[in-house]
XYZ file of C-alpha atoms in Angstrom:
91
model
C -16.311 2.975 -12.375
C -15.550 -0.463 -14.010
C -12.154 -0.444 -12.560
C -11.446 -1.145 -8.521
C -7.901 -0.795 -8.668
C -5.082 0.440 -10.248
C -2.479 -1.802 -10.633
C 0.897 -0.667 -11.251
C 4.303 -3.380 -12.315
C 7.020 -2.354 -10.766
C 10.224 -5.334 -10.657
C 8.568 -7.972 -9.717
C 5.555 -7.307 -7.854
C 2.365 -6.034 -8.527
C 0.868 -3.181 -6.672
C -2.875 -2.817 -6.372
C -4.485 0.525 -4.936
C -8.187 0.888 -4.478
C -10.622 3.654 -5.919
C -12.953 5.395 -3.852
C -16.445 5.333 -4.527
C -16.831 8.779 -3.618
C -15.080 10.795 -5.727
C -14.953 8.230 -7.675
C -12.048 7.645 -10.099
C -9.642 9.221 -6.694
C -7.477 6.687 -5.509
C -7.997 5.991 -1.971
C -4.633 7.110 -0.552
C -4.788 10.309 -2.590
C -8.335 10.621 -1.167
C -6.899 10.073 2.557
C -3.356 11.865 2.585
C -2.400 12.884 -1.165
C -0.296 10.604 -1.865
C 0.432 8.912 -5.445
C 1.253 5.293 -6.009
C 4.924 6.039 -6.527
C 5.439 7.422 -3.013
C 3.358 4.305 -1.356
C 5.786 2.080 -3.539
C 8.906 3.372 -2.369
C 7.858 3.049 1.071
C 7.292 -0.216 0.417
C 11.108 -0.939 -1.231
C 13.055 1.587 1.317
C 11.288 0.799 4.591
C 13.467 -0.310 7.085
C 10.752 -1.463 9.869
C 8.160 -3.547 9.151
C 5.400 -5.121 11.239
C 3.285 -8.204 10.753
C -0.390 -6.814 12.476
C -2.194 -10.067 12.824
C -4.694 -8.251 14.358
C -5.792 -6.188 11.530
C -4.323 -9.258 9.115
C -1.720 -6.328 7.728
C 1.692 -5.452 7.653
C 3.315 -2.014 8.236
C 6.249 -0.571 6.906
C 7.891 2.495 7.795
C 10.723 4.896 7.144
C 11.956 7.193 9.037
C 9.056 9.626 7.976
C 6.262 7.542 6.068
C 4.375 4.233 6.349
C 2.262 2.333 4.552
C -0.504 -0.502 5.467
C -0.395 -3.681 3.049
C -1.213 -7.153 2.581
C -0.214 -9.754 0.279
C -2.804 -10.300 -2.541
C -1.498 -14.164 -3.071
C 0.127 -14.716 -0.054
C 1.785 -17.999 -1.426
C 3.210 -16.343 -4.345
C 3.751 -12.885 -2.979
C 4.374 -11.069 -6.072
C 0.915 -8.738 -5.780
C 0.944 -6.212 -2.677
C -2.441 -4.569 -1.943
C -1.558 -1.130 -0.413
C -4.652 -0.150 2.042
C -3.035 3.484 3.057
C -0.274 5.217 3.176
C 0.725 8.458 5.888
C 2.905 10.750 7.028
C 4.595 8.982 10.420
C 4.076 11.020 13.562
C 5.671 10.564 16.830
C-alpha cells in the first residue's frame, strides 16, 4: 500500500489515521475496535476530559463512553492530530 494514512479535513485540523500492514488497506482503529474515522473525530471535538500522558508522549480524551489516544503531528502549529486508537471506555 502506497498510502500510510488517511487523512481526513475536518474545520481546521487535519486528522491522520494509520493503515495496518496486515490486512492491509484496514485502518488501524477499525482493525483494533471497529471504529471509523468519524467516530474517533468526534471524540476528539466532544471530549470533555483530556490527559497529557508524557509518559507515552500522548494525550487522551474521553467522553463519557469513548476515548481516543492522539498526538499532535506539528506540535507548533497544531492543526494535524495523529489518532493512534480509539475504544470503548470501561470502568
Amino acid at each position: 500500500m502506497s498510502n500510510k494514512y488517511e487523512v481526513i479535513d475536518y474545520e481546521q485540523y487535519k486528522f491522520f489515521f494509520k493503515y495496518e500492514e496486515d490486512p492491509p488497506g484496514m485502518l488501524h482503529i477499525y482493525a483494533r475496535g471497529c471504529f471509523e474515522p468519524k467516530d474517533a473525530i468526534e471524540i476528539w471535538f466532544e471530549g470533555t476530559e483530556e490527559i497529557e500522558n508524557t509518559e507515552y508522549n500522548r494525550f487522551e480524551t474521553y467522553t463519557e463512553t469513548h476515548g481516543i489516544y492522539w498526538f499532535w503531528f506539528d506540535p507548533d502549529k497544531r492543526t494535524k492530530v495523529f489518532i493512534i486508537s480509539c475504544f470503548k471506555r470501561t470502568y
